[in-house]
PDB file of C-alpha atoms in Angstrom:
ATOM      1  CA  MET G   1      29.310-110.720  45.196  1.00 57.00           C
ATOM      2  CA  THR G   2      26.365-112.432  46.905  1.00 74.00           C
ATOM      3  CA  THR G   3      23.401-110.213  47.744  1.00 88.00           C
ATOM      4  CA  LEU G   4      22.229-110.518  51.338  1.00 95.00           C
ATOM      5  CA  LYS G   5      18.542-111.603  51.583  1.00 97.00           C
ATOM      6  CA  LEU G   6      16.200-111.314  54.586  1.00 98.00           C
ATOM      7  CA  ALA G   7      13.054-113.227  55.407  1.00 98.00           C
ATOM      8  CA  VAL G   8      11.054-111.976  58.372  1.00 98.00           C
ATOM      9  CA  PHE G   9       8.336-114.154  59.923  1.00 98.00           C
ATOM     10  CA  ASP G  10       5.283-113.397  62.042  1.00 98.00           C
ATOM     11  CA  VAL G  11       4.859-115.860  64.852  1.00 97.00           C
ATOM     12  CA  ASP G  12       1.187-116.424  65.988  1.00 94.00           C
ATOM     13  CA  GLY G  13      -0.858-117.713  63.051  1.00 95.00           C
ATOM     14  CA  THR G  14       2.252-118.164  60.782  1.00 98.00           C
ATOM     15  CA  LEU G  15       4.749-120.374  62.605  1.00 98.00           C
ATOM     16  CA  ILE G  16       2.726-121.362  65.664  1.00 96.00           C
ATOM     17  CA  ASP G  17      -0.992-122.051  66.009  1.00 94.00           C
ATOM     18  CA  SER G  18      -1.664-120.458  69.369  1.00 90.00           C
ATOM     19  CA  GLN G  19      -5.236-119.438  68.718  1.00 90.00           C
ATOM     20  CA  ASP G  20      -6.803-121.511  71.498  1.00 90.00           C
ATOM     21  CA  PHE G  21      -4.617-119.903  74.138  1.00 88.00           C
ATOM     22  CA  ILE G  22      -5.139-116.375  72.738  1.00 90.00           C
ATOM     23  CA  VAL G  23      -8.980-116.771  72.663  1.00 92.00           C
ATOM     24  CA  GLU G  24      -9.200-118.330  76.067  1.00 92.00           C
ATOM     25  CA  ALA G  25      -6.941-115.720  77.705  1.00 91.00           C
ATOM     26  CA  MET G  26      -8.862-112.896  76.088  1.00 92.00           C
ATOM     27  CA  ASN G  27     -12.186-114.306  77.214  1.00 92.00           C
ATOM     28  CA  ARG G  28     -10.937-114.752  80.789  1.00 93.00           C
ATOM     29  CA  ALA G  29      -9.662-111.242  80.776  1.00 93.00           C
ATOM     30  CA  PHE G  30     -12.927-109.787  79.578  1.00 91.00           C
ATOM     31  CA  GLY G  31     -14.871-112.048  81.972  1.00 91.00           C
ATOM     32  CA  GLU G  32     -12.865-110.814  84.948  1.00 89.00           C
ATOM     33  CA  MET G  33     -13.876-107.237  83.988  1.00 89.00           C
ATOM     34  CA  GLY G  34     -17.460-108.103  83.449  1.00 90.00           C
ATOM     35  CA  VAL G  35     -17.289-106.994  79.761  1.00 87.00           C
ATOM     36  CA  ALA G  36     -19.125-108.822  77.049  1.00 88.00           C
ATOM     37  CA  LEU G  37     -16.989-111.550  75.593  1.00 87.00           C
ATOM     38  CA  PRO G  38     -15.869-111.079  71.994  1.00 88.00           C
ATOM     39  CA  THR G  39     -16.443-113.920  69.532  1.00 93.00           C
ATOM     40  CA  ARG G  40     -13.627-116.197  68.530  1.00 93.00           C
ATOM     41  CA  ASP G  41     -13.541-114.641  65.077  1.00 93.00           C
ATOM     42  CA  GLU G  42     -13.377-111.162  66.597  1.00 94.00           C
ATOM     43  CA  VAL G  43     -10.414-112.195  68.797  1.00 93.00           C
ATOM     44  CA  LEU G  44      -8.561-113.894  65.964  1.00 92.00           C
ATOM     45  CA  SER G  45      -9.097-110.867  63.664  1.00 93.00           C
ATOM     46  CA  ILE G  46      -6.868-108.681  65.941  1.00 92.00           C
ATOM     47  CA  VAL G  47      -4.046-111.272  66.483  1.00 92.00           C
ATOM     48  CA  GLY G  48      -0.785-109.624  65.443  1.00 90.00           C
ATOM     49  CA  LEU G  49      -1.493-106.160  66.794  1.00 91.00           C
ATOM     50  CA  SER G  50       0.236-105.064  69.914  1.00 91.00           C
ATOM     51  CA  LEU G  51      -1.969-105.903  72.975  1.00 91.00           C
ATOM     52  CA  HIS G  52      -3.163-102.426  73.721  1.00 92.00           C
ATOM     53  CA  ASP G  53      -4.160-101.738  70.139  1.00 94.00           C
ATOM     54  CA  ALA G  54      -5.784-105.146  69.848  1.00 93.00           C
ATOM     55  CA  ILE G  55      -8.082-104.531  72.848  1.00 94.00           C
ATOM     56  CA  ALA G  56      -8.826-101.023  71.742  1.00 93.00           C
ATOM     57  CA  ARG G  57      -9.960-102.383  68.373  1.00 93.00           C
ATOM     58  CA  LEU G  58     -12.040-105.105  69.903  1.00 92.00           C
ATOM     59  CA  VAL G  59     -13.913-102.628  72.155  1.00 91.00           C
ATOM     60  CA  PRO G  60     -13.742 -99.217  70.473  1.00 92.00           C
ATOM     61  CA  ASP G  61     -15.778 -97.463  73.180  1.00 90.00           C
ATOM     62  CA  MET G  62     -13.619 -98.724  76.076  1.00 92.00           C
ATOM     63  CA  SER G  63     -11.843 -95.984  77.969  1.00 93.00           C
ATOM     64  CA  GLU G  64      -8.078 -95.762  77.798  1.00 93.00           C
ATOM     65  CA  ARG G  65      -7.848 -96.711  81.504  1.00 94.00           C
ATOM     66  CA  ASP G  66     -10.007 -99.820  80.913  1.00 93.00           C
ATOM     67  CA  VAL G  67      -7.933-100.847  77.871  1.00 93.00           C
ATOM     68  CA  ASP G  68      -4.842-100.774  80.102  1.00 94.00           C
ATOM     69  CA  ILE G  69      -6.651-102.884  82.770  1.00 94.00           C
ATOM     70  CA  ALA G  70      -7.904-105.323  80.175  1.00 93.00           C
ATOM     71  CA  ALA G  71      -4.377-105.615  78.721  1.00 93.00           C
ATOM     72  CA  GLN G  72      -2.887-106.436  82.132  1.00 94.00           C
ATOM     73  CA  GLN G  73      -5.704-108.908  82.769  1.00 94.00           C
ATOM     74  CA  TYR G  74      -4.852-110.637  79.466  1.00 91.00           C
ATOM     75  CA  LYS G  75      -1.226-110.845  80.412  1.00 91.00           C
ATOM     76  CA  ASP G  76      -2.176-112.287  83.824  1.00 93.00           C
ATOM     77  CA  MET G  77      -4.498-114.843  82.256  1.00 92.00           C
ATOM     78  CA  PHE G  78      -1.985-115.912  79.655  1.00 87.00           C
ATOM     79  CA  ILE G  79       0.621-116.568  82.369  1.00 88.00           C
ATOM     80  CA  LYS G  80      -2.009-118.678  84.253  1.00 90.00           C
ATOM     81  CA  LEU G  81      -2.810-120.599  81.114  1.00 85.00           C
ATOM     82  CA  ARG G  82       0.911-121.133  80.527  1.00 84.00           C
ATOM     83  CA  ALA G  83       1.184-122.695  83.998  1.00 86.00           C
ATOM     84  CA  GLU G  84      -2.030-124.735  83.518  1.00 87.00           C
ATOM     85  CA  LYS G  85      -1.575-126.072  80.018  1.00 79.00           C
ATOM     86  CA  GLY G  86       1.919-125.387  78.925  1.00 73.00           C
ATOM     87  CA  GLY G  87       1.208-122.247  76.858  1.00 68.00           C
ATOM     88  CA  GLU G  88       3.493-122.023  73.881  1.00 74.00           C
ATOM     89  CA  ALA G  89       4.837-125.525  74.444  1.00 73.00           C
ATOM     90  CA  ALA G  90       1.255-126.884  73.934  1.00 77.00           C
ATOM     91  CA  ALA G  91       0.645-124.667  70.841  1.00 88.00           C
ATOM     92  CA  PRO G  92       1.788-126.651  67.833  1.00 93.00           C
ATOM     93  CA  MET G  93       3.925-125.371  65.055  1.00 96.00           C
ATOM     94  CA  TYR G  94       2.198-125.506  61.732  1.00 97.00           C
ATOM     95  CA  SER G  95       2.960-128.437  59.389  1.00 97.00           C
ATOM     96  CA  GLY G  96       6.143-127.870  57.505  1.00 97.00           C
ATOM     97  CA  ALA G  97       7.244-124.814  59.536  1.00 98.00           C
ATOM     98  CA  ARG G  98      10.354-126.292  61.006  1.00 97.00           C
ATOM     99  CA  GLU G  99      11.322-128.013  57.786  1.00 97.00           C
ATOM    100  CA  ALA G 100      11.072-124.643  55.974  1.00 97.00           C
ATOM    101  CA  LEU G 101      13.301-122.943  58.536  1.00 97.00           C
ATOM    102  CA  GLU G 102      15.834-125.772  58.452  1.00 97.00           C
ATOM    103  CA  ALA G 103      15.954-125.483  54.616  1.00 95.00           C
ATOM    104  CA  LEU G 104      16.473-121.745  54.662  1.00 96.00           C
ATOM    105  CA  HIS G 105      18.756-121.282  57.596  1.00 96.00           C
ATOM    106  CA  PRO G 106      21.897-122.914  56.099  1.00 96.00           C
ATOM    107  CA  ARG G 107      21.811-120.703  53.014  1.00 95.00           C
ATOM    108  CA  ASP G 108      24.750-118.240  53.398  1.00 93.00           C
ATOM    109  CA  GLU G 109      23.020-115.413  51.667  1.00 95.00           C
ATOM    110  CA  VAL G 110      19.791-115.729  53.641  1.00 97.00           C
ATOM    111  CA  LEU G 111      19.141-114.317  57.080  1.00 98.00           C
ATOM    112  CA  LEU G 112      15.856-114.982  58.970  1.00 98.00           C
ATOM    113  CA  GLY G 113      14.096-112.727  61.427  1.00 98.00           C
ATOM    114  CA  VAL G 114      10.913-112.477  63.529  1.00 98.00           C
ATOM    115  CA  ALA G 115       8.467-109.512  63.804  1.00 98.00           C
ATOM    116  CA  THR G 116       5.652-110.278  66.268  1.00 96.00           C
ATOM    117  CA  GLY G 117       2.966-108.556  68.283  1.00 93.00           C
ATOM    118  CA  LYS G 118       4.024-110.784  71.180  1.00 91.00           C
ATOM    119  CA  ALA G 119       5.927-109.432  74.088  1.00 90.00           C
ATOM    120  CA  ARG G 120       9.553-110.376  74.406  1.00 94.00           C
ATOM    121  CA  ARG G 121       8.735-112.703  77.269  1.00 90.00           C
ATOM    122  CA  GLY G 122       6.193-114.545  75.097  1.00 89.00           C
ATOM    123  CA  LEU G 123       8.545-114.738  72.175  1.00 94.00           C
ATOM    124  CA  ASP G 124      11.246-116.176  74.497  1.00 94.00           C
ATOM    125  CA  HIS G 125       8.759-118.791  75.683  1.00 91.00           C
ATOM    126  CA  ALA G 126       7.956-119.778  72.090  1.00 93.00           C
ATOM    127  CA  TYR G 127      11.613-119.939  71.179  1.00 96.00           C
ATOM    128  CA  ASP G 128      12.416-122.180  74.128  1.00 94.00           C
ATOM    129  CA  ALA G 129       9.267-124.383  73.746  1.00 92.00           C
ATOM    130  CA  HIS G 130      10.014-125.137  70.089  1.00 95.00           C
ATOM    131  CA  ASP G 131      13.827-124.712  69.911  1.00 95.00           C
ATOM    132  CA  LEU G 132      13.542-121.874  67.389  1.00 97.00           C
ATOM    133  CA  ARG G 133      15.978-119.205  68.622  1.00 97.00           C
ATOM    134  CA  LYS G 134      18.891-120.639  66.605  1.00 97.00           C
ATOM    135  CA  PHE G 135      17.208-119.921  63.290  1.00 98.00           C
ATOM    136  CA  PHE G 136      16.799-116.158  63.671  1.00 98.00           C
ATOM    137  CA  ALA G 137      19.302-113.291  63.390  1.00 98.00           C
ATOM    138  CA  THR G 138      16.904-110.555  64.379  1.00 98.00           C
ATOM    139  CA  HIS G 139      13.981-110.509  66.876  1.00 98.00           C
ATOM    140  CA  GLN G 140      11.468-107.718  66.900  1.00 98.00           C
ATOM    141  CA  THR G 141       8.645-107.619  69.503  1.00 97.00           C
ATOM    142  CA  ALA G 142       5.806-105.361  70.707  1.00 93.00           C
ATOM    143  CA  ASP G 143       7.892-104.331  73.678  1.00 93.00           C
ATOM    144  CA  ASP G 144      10.161-102.053  71.582  1.00 93.00           C
ATOM    145  CA  HIS G 145       7.944-100.799  68.688  1.00 96.00           C
ATOM    146  CA  PRO G 146       4.650 -99.299  67.788  1.00 95.00           C
ATOM    147  CA  SER G 147       1.955-101.863  66.826  1.00 95.00           C
ATOM    148  CA  LYS G 148       1.833-103.376  63.391  1.00 97.00           C
ATOM    149  CA  PRO G 149       1.312-102.155  60.657  1.00 97.00           C
ATOM    150  CA  HIS G 150       3.792 -99.447  61.606  1.00 97.00           C
ATOM    151  CA  PRO G 151       7.064-100.351  59.842  1.00 98.00           C
ATOM    152  CA  SER G 152       9.362 -99.868  62.885  1.00 98.00           C
ATOM    153  CA  MET G 153       9.944-103.584  63.484  1.00 98.00           C
ATOM    154  CA  LEU G 154      11.118-104.174  59.903  1.00 98.00           C
ATOM    155  CA  LYS G 155      13.215-101.022  59.761  1.00 98.00           C
ATOM    156  CA  ARG G 156      15.052-102.240  62.832  1.00 98.00           C
ATOM    157  CA  ALA G 157      15.411-105.710  61.303  1.00 98.00           C
ATOM    158  CA  LEU G 158      17.079-104.172  58.244  1.00 98.00           C
ATOM    159  CA  SER G 159      19.393-102.117  60.526  1.00 98.00           C
ATOM    160  CA  GLU G 160      20.403-105.088  62.584  1.00 98.00           C
ATOM    161  CA  THR G 161      21.099-107.420  59.651  1.00 97.00           C
ATOM    162  CA  GLY G 162      22.463-105.027  57.034  1.00 96.00           C
ATOM    163  CA  ALA G 163      19.974-106.166  54.408  1.00 96.00           C
ATOM    164  CA  GLU G 164      18.251-103.827  51.981  1.00 96.00           C
ATOM    165  CA  ALA G 165      14.509-103.503  51.827  1.00 97.00           C
ATOM    166  CA  ALA G 166      14.566-104.481  48.118  1.00 96.00           C
ATOM    167  CA  GLN G 167      15.883-107.934  49.082  1.00 97.00           C
ATOM    168  CA  ALA G 168      13.643-108.376  52.092  1.00 98.00           C
ATOM    169  CA  VAL G 169      10.348-110.293  52.498  1.00 98.00           C
ATOM    170  CA  MET G 170       7.690-110.219  55.247  1.00 98.00           C
ATOM    171  CA  ILE G 171       5.854-113.526  55.799  1.00 98.00           C
ATOM    172  CA  GLY G 172       2.682-113.466  57.789  1.00 98.00           C
ATOM    173  CA  ASP G 173      -1.028-114.411  58.140  1.00 98.00           C
ATOM    174  CA  THR G 174      -2.700-111.111  58.684  1.00 97.00           C
ATOM    175  CA  SER G 175      -3.383-107.944  56.762  1.00 97.00           C
ATOM    176  CA  PHE G 176      -1.327-106.119  59.432  1.00 97.00           C
ATOM    177  CA  ASP G 177       1.732-108.067  58.375  1.00 98.00           C
ATOM    178  CA  MET G 178       1.131-107.311  54.705  1.00 98.00           C
ATOM    179  CA  GLU G 179       0.602-103.608  55.398  1.00 98.00           C
ATOM    180  CA  MET G 180       3.673-103.411  57.647  1.00 98.00           C
ATOM    181  CA  GLY G 181       5.780-105.059  54.947  1.00 98.00           C
ATOM    182  CA  LYS G 182       4.608-102.644  52.257  1.00 98.00           C
ATOM    183  CA  ALA G 183       5.195 -99.681  54.530  1.00 98.00           C
ATOM    184  CA  ALA G 184       8.824-100.821  55.071  1.00 98.00           C
ATOM    185  CA  GLY G 185       9.475-101.402  51.321  1.00 98.00           C
ATOM    186  CA  PHE G 186       9.459-105.213  51.770  1.00 98.00           C
ATOM    187  CA  ARG G 187       7.910-107.749  49.452  1.00 98.00           C
ATOM    188  CA  THR G 188       5.180-109.762  51.113  1.00 98.00           C
ATOM    189  CA  ILE G 189       4.028-113.351  51.293  1.00 98.00           C
ATOM    190  CA  GLY G 190       0.647-114.080  52.848  1.00 98.00           C
ATOM    191  CA  VAL G 191       0.094-117.553  54.413  1.00 98.00           C
ATOM    192  CA  THR G 192      -3.486-118.868  54.103  1.00 98.00           C
ATOM    193  CA  TRP G 193      -3.497-121.225  57.154  1.00 97.00           C
ATOM    194  CA  GLY G 194      -3.582-118.394  59.730  1.00 96.00           C
ATOM    195  CA  TYR G 195      -6.132-115.975  61.157  1.00 94.00           C
ATOM    196  CA  HIS G 196      -7.080-113.661  58.224  1.00 96.00           C
ATOM    197  CA  PRO G 197      -8.860-114.832  55.069  1.00 96.00           C
ATOM    198  CA  ARG G 198      -7.195-114.815  51.701  1.00 96.00           C
ATOM    199  CA  GLU G 199      -9.338-111.751  50.644  1.00 97.00           C
ATOM    200  CA  ARG G 200      -7.920-109.598  53.427  1.00 97.00           C
ATOM    201  CA  LEU G 201      -4.345-110.611  52.575  1.00 98.00           C
ATOM    202  CA  ILE G 202      -4.853-109.769  48.912  1.00 97.00           C
ATOM    203  CA  ALA G 203      -6.576-106.440  49.806  1.00 98.00           C
ATOM    204  CA  ALA G 204      -3.627-105.541  52.054  1.00 97.00           C
ATOM    205  CA  GLY G 205      -1.156-105.992  49.163  1.00 96.00           C
ATOM    206  CA  ALA G 206       0.252-109.547  49.537  1.00 98.00           C
ATOM    207  CA  ASP G 207       2.631-110.184  46.533  1.00 98.00           C
ATOM    208  CA  ILE G 208       2.143-113.922  46.833  1.00 98.00           C
ATOM    209  CA  LEU G 209      -0.127-116.231  48.774  1.00 98.00           C
ATOM    210  CA  ILE G 210       0.963-119.702  49.774  1.00 98.00           C
ATOM    211  CA  ASP G 211      -1.159-122.533  51.065  1.00 98.00           C
ATOM    212  CA  ALA G 212       1.630-124.681  52.590  1.00 98.00           C
ATOM    213  CA  PHE G 213       5.127-124.189  53.959  1.00 98.00           C
ATOM    214  CA  ALA G 214       6.410-126.408  51.172  1.00 96.00           C
ATOM    215  CA  ASP G 215       5.643-123.577  48.783  1.00 97.00           C
ATOM    216  CA  LEU G 216       7.681-120.981  50.746  1.00 97.00           C
ATOM    217  CA  PRO G 217      11.216-121.530  49.249  1.00 94.00           C
ATOM    218  CA  ALA G 218       9.977-121.136  45.705  1.00 95.00           C
ATOM    219  CA  ALA G 219       7.904-118.051  46.645  1.00 97.00           C
ATOM    220  CA  LEU G 220      10.856-116.418  48.358  1.00 97.00           C
ATOM    221  CA  ASP G 221      13.195-117.164  45.403  1.00 94.00           C
ATOM    222  CA  LYS G 222      10.673-115.703  42.982  1.00 95.00           C
ATOM    223  CA  LEU G 223      10.388-112.470  44.989  1.00 97.00           C
ATOM    224  CA  TRP G 224      14.199-112.228  45.539  1.00 94.00           C
ATOM    225  CA  GLY G 225      14.799-112.904  41.862  1.00 87.00           C
ATOM    226  CA  THR G 226      12.510-110.059  40.812  1.00 57.00           C
ATOM    227  CA  ALA G 227      13.612-107.416  43.355  1.00 48.00           C
TER     228      ALA G 227
END
């Protein structure tokens, strides 16, 4: 009997390079509030967290009320950027991402999923912009779960697909993805082309690091074979 396998992907920084839009939207939001703008590196360091948690981490002394205001400002600014520049449609997929999904999707024993700090609306835009929806059997967003690295998203993905944690892998570019995967009992693959450096991925418990999507199938088969 074939054992069901599950591969769950982060989106921003893993499948899609949306950093320019994230940084600009965050800077516009902070500018509207008259708050000192964070650096690009600071903004990218919190990508993957749910929006409220991300802003609270960027400005630890900001009041809860102001965090809520900043979060709404960010949403408003991202919608404006989407109208001005195309948003997710103008954010490219990383080299080899589509090819990797196309190679994994037809495998009968493999299911694919998404676990992202994006809101459902943002994920829907990304799906539609890049024709990605067809690849994924489970879709977990910040709207329905605590922020990464809480394992709620991955627990739900297991429940929806029927896969076991021992045969599940989380693939992402941040320490939050690695920590979430470990908390859910998943194996983890850190991708080095995203927003956190190799050292943070290793420190967060990545089982394997890959430098290109071409390396993903072999990395997955290695982890699935040793589960």
